[in-house]
Coordinates of C-alpha atoms in Angstrom, one line a residue:
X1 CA 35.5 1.4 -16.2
X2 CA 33.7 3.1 -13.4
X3 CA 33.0 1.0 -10.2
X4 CA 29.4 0.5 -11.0
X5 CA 30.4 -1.7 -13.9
X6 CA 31.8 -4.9 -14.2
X7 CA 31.4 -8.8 -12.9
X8 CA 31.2 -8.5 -9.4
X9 CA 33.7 -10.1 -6.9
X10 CA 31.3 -12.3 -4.4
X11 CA 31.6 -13.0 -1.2
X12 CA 30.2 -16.3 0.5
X13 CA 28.4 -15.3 3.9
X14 CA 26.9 -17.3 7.3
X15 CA 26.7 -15.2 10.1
X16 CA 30.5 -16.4 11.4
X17 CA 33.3 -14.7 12.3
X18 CA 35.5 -16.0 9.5
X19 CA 33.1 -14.4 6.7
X20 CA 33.1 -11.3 7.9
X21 CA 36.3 -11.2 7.9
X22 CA 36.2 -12.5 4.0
X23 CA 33.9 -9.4 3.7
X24 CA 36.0 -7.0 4.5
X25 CA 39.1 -8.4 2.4
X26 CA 36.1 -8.6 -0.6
X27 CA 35.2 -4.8 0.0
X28 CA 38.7 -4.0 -0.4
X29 CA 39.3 -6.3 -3.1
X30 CA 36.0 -5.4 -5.6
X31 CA 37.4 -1.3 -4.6
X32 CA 40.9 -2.2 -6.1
X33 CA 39.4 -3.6 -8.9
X34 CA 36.7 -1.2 -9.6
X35 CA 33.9 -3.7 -9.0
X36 CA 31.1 -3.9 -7.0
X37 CA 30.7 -6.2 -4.1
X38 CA 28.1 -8.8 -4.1
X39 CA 27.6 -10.7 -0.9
X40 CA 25.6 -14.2 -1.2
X41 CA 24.3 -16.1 1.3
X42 CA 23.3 -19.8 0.5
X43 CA 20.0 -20.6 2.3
X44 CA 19.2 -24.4 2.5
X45 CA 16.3 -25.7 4.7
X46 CA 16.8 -28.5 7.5
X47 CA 15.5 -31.9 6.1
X48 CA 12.9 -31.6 9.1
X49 CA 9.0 -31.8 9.1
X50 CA 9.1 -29.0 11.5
X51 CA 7.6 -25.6 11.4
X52 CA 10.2 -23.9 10.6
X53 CA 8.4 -20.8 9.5
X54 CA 7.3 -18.1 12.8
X55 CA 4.8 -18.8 14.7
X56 CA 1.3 -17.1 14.0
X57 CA 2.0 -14.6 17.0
X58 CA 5.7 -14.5 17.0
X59 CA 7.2 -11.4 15.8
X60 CA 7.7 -10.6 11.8
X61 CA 11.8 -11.2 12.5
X62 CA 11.2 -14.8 13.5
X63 CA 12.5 -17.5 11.4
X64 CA 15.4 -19.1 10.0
X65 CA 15.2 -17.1 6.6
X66 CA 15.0 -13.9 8.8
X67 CA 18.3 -14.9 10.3
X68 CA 19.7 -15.3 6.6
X69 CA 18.5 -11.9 6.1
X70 CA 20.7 -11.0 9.0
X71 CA 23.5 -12.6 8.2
X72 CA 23.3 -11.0 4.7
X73 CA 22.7 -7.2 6.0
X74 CA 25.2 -7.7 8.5
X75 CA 27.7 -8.3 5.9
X76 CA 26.5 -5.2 3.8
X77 CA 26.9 -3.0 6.7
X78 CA 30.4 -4.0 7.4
X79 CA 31.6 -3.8 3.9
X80 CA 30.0 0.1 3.8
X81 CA 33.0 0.6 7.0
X82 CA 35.5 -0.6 5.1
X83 CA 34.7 1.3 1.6
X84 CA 31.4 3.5 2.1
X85 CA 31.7 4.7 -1.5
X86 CA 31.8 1.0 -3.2
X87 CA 28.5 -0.2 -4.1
X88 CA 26.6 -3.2 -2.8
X89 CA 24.1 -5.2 -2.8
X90 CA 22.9 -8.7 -0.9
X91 CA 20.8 -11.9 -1.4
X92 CA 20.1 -15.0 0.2
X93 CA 19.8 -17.6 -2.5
X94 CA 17.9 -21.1 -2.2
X95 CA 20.3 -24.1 -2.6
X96 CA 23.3 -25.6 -1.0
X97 CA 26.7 -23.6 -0.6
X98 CA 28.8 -25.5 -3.2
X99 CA 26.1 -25.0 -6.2
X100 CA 25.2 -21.2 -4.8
X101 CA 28.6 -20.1 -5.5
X102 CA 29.2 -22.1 -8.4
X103 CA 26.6 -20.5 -9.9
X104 CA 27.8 -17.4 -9.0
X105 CA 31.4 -17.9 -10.1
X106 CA 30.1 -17.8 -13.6
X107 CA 29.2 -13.7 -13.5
X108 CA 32.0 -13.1 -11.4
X109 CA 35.3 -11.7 -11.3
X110 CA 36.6 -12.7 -7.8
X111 CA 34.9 -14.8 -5.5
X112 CA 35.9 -15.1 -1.9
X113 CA 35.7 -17.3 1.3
X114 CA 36.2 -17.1 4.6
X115 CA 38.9 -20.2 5.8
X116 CA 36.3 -21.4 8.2
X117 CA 32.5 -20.8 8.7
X118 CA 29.3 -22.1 9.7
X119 CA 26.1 -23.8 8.0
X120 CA 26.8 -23.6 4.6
X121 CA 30.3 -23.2 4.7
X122 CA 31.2 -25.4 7.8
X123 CA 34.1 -27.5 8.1
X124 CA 35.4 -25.2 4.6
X125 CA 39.0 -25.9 4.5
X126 CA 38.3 -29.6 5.2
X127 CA 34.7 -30.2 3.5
X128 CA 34.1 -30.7 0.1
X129 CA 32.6 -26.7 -0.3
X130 CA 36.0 -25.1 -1.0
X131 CA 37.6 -28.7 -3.3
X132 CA 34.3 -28.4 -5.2
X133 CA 34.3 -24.3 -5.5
X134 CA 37.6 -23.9 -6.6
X135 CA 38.1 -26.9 -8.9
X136 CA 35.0 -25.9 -10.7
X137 CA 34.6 -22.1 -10.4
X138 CA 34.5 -20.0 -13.6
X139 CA 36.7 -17.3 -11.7
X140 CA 39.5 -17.3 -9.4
X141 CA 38.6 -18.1 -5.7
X142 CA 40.3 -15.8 -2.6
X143 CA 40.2 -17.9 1.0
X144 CA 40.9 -15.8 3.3
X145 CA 42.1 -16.3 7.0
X146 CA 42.1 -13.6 9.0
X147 CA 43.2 -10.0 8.2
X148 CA 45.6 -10.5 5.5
X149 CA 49.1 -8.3 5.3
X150 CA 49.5 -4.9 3.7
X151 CA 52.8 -5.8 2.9
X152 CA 55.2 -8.5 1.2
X153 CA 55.2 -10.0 -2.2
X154 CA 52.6 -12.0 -4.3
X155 CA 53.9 -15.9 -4.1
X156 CA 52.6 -18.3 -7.5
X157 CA 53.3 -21.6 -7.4
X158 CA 54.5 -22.9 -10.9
X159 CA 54.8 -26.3 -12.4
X160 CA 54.6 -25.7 -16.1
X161 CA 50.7 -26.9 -16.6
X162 CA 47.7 -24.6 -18.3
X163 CA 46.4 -23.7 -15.0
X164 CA 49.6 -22.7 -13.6
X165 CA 50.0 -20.3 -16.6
X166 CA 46.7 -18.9 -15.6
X167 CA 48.0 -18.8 -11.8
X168 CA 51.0 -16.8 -12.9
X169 CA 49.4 -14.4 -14.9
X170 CA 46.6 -13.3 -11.7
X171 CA 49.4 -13.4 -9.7
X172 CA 51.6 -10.9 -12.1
X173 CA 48.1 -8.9 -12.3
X174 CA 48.0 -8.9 -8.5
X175 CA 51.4 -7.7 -7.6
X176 CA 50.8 -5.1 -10.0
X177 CA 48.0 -4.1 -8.4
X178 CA 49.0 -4.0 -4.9
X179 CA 52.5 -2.6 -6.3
X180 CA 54.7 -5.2 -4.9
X181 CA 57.0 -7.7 -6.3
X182 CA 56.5 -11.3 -7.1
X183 CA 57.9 -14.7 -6.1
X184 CA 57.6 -17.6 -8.8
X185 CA 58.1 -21.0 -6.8
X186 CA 58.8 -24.1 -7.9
X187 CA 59.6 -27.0 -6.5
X188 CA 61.0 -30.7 -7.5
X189 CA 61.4 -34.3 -6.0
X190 CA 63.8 -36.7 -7.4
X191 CA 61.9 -38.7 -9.9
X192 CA 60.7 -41.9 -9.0
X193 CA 59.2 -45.1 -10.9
X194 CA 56.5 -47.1 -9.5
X195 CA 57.0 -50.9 -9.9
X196 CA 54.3 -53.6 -8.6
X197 CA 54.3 -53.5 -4.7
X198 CA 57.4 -50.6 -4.6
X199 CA 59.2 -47.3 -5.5
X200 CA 62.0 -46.3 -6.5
X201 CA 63.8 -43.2 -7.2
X202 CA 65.3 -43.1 -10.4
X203 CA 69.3 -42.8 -10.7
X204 CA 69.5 -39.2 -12.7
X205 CA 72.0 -37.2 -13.7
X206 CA 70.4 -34.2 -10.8
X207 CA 72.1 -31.4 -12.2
X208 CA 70.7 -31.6 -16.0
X209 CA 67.2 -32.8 -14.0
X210 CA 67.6 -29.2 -12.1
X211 CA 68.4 -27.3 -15.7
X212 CA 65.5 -29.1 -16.9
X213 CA 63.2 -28.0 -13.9
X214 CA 64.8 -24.5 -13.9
X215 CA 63.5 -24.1 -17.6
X216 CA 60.0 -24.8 -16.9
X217 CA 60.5 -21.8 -14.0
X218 CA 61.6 -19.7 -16.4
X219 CA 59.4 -20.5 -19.7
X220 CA 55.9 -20.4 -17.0
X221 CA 56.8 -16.4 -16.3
X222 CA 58.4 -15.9 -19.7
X223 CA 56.2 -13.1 -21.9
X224 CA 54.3 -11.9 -18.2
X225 CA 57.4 -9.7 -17.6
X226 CA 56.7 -7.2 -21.0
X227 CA 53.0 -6.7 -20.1
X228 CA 53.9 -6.0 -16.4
X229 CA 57.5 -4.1 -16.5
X230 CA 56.4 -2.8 -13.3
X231 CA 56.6 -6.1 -11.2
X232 CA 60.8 -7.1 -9.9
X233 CA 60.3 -10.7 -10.0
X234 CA 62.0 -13.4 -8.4
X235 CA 62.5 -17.1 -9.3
X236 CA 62.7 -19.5 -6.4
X237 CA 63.9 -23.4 -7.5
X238 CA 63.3 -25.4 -4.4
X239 CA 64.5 -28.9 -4.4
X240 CA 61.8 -30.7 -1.9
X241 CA 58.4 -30.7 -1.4
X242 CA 55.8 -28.2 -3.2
X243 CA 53.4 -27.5 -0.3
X244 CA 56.4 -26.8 2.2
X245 CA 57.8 -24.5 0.1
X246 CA 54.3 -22.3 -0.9
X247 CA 54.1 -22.7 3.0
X248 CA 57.5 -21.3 3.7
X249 CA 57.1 -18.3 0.8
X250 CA 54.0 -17.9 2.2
X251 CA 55.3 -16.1 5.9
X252 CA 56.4 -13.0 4.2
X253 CA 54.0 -12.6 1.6
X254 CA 50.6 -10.9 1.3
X255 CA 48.6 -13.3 -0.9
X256 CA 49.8 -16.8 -2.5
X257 CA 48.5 -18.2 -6.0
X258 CA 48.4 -21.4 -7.0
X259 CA 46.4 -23.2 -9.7
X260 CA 43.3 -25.3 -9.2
X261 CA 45.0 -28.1 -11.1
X262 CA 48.6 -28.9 -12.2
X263 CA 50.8 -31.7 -13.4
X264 CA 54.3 -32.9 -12.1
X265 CA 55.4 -31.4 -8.7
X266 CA 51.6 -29.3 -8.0
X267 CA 49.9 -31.6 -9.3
X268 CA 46.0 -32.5 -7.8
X269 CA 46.8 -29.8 -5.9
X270 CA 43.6 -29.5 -4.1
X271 CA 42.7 -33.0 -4.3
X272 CA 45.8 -34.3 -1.8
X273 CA 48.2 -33.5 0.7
X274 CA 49.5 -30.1 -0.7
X275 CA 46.2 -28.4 -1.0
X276 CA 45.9 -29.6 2.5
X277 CA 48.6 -28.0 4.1
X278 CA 48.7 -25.0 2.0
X279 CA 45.4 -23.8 2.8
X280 CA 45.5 -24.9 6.6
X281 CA 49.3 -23.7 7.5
X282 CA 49.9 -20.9 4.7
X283 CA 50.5 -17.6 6.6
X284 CA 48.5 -15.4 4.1
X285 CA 45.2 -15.6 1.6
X286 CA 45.3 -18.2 -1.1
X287 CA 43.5 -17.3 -4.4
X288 CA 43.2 -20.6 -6.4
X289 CA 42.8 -20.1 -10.2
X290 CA 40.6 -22.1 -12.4
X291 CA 39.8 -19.6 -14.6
X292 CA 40.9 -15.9 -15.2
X293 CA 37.7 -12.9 -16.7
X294 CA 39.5 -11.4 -19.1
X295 CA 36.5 -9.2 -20.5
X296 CA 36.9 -6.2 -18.7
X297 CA 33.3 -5.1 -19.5
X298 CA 32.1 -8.2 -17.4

């Protein structure tokens, strides 16, 4: 495949700090996957009965879709420093954030967001933009905070579901890619059982529970290992909570995966408490996988 081919990886823009940042992790990220970069800003106007257009003597620049246009070629310049060979192009598309990059998830191989932004993609780590774009894409989705480590392992958190199989097999792809190892992490609580008005945590024998738990560690990266002999892998069993451990894996690593769903000790990941501390405390990029393009031609 040459990099003129291929779904592109996307990168959400709005003029803030934060997304060029996520541009420049993009450029580097569509290069190492011989993609091109596509960089998408979604343009929404105010609910106002202004003028919003320039006035009939103002200069041709005026304008709030002029300073879309901006934000867009802005972007496209700073991803030509970073890889002046990769191609690119830019667009400022009509609608709100969330459906813009849905939209765009469905032709692309990557998508990626900067952790905080404005317009658009305000308030992203605690608005509904990034719940609703990474529970629904149709590709996996790269928030990025800051400028992300050269070096380290790939982290995937594992719990056993579909979506974590997907997690772990971007993730195995990944550390391949940046040729690095990988860190498969899961973690348990002691079971509990919900009766009216109260919990309570089950009595268990803890060591067969651990087997039991250690299994589904070991059947999630099972079969990965042949099609990447490459990758040293490392299993990590933590006894505790899920987000604390991703977030703890997450200080030496370079990039942490984690699926957009899960069951057991991941589950609703980005609906509750783990996705928030993950994404606001992890100490490295977190792609969340909903869906993995497998047609390389695409």
């Amino acid at each position: 495949m040459t990099i003129n081919t291929g779904a592109p990886v996307v990168v959400g823009v709005d003029g803030s700090d934060a997304a060029l940042d996520a541009v420049r992790v993009a450029a580097r990220e569509a290069e190492h996957r011989h993609r091109p970069l596509r960089v998408v800003h979604a343009f929404s106007w105010p609910l106002t009965v202004a003028d919003l257009g320039p006035a009939p003597f103002a200069a041709e620049t005026a304008g709030l879709r002029d300073e879309a246009e901006k934000f867009v070629a802005q972007a496209v310049a700073e991803a030509g420093k970073v890889t002046p060979d990769l191609p690119v192009t830019g667009a400022v598309v009509d609608g709100v954030a969330t459906r813009v990059l849905l939209d765009e998830s469905r032709d692309a191989a990557l998508v990626v967001l900067g952790h905080r932004g404005l317009g658009g993609f305000a308030g992203l780590l605690i608005g509904s933009v990034t719940v609703q774009v990474s529970a629904r894409a149709q590709c996996p989705v790269l928030v990025v905070q800051g400028e992300p480590r050269a070096d380290g392992p790939v982290v995937v958190g594992v719990d056993g579901s579909e979506l974590s199989t997907e997690a772990v097999g971007f993730a195995f792809e990944e550390a391949a890619r940046r040729g690095t190892s990988l860190v498969a992490v899961h973690a348990w609580l002691d079971p509990v059982v919900l009766f009216p008005g109260e919990v309570a945590t089950l009595t268990v024998d803890l060591a067969a529970y651990a087997d039991d738990e250690r299994r589904v560690l070991a059947e999630s990266v099972a079969g990965h290992g042949e099609r990447y002999p490459e990758v040293s892998v490392r299993h990590e069993l933590v006894h505790g909570s899920p987000a604390q451990a991703l977030v703890e894996q997450s200080r030496d690593a370079q990039l942490v995966v984690v699926g957009a769903h899960g069951r057991g000790s991941l589950g609703g990941l980005l609906l509750g408490s783990v996705s928030h501390a993950v994404l606001h405390h992890t100490h490295s990029p977190v792609a969340i996988v909903r869906h993995v393009r497998t047609d390389e031609g695409s």
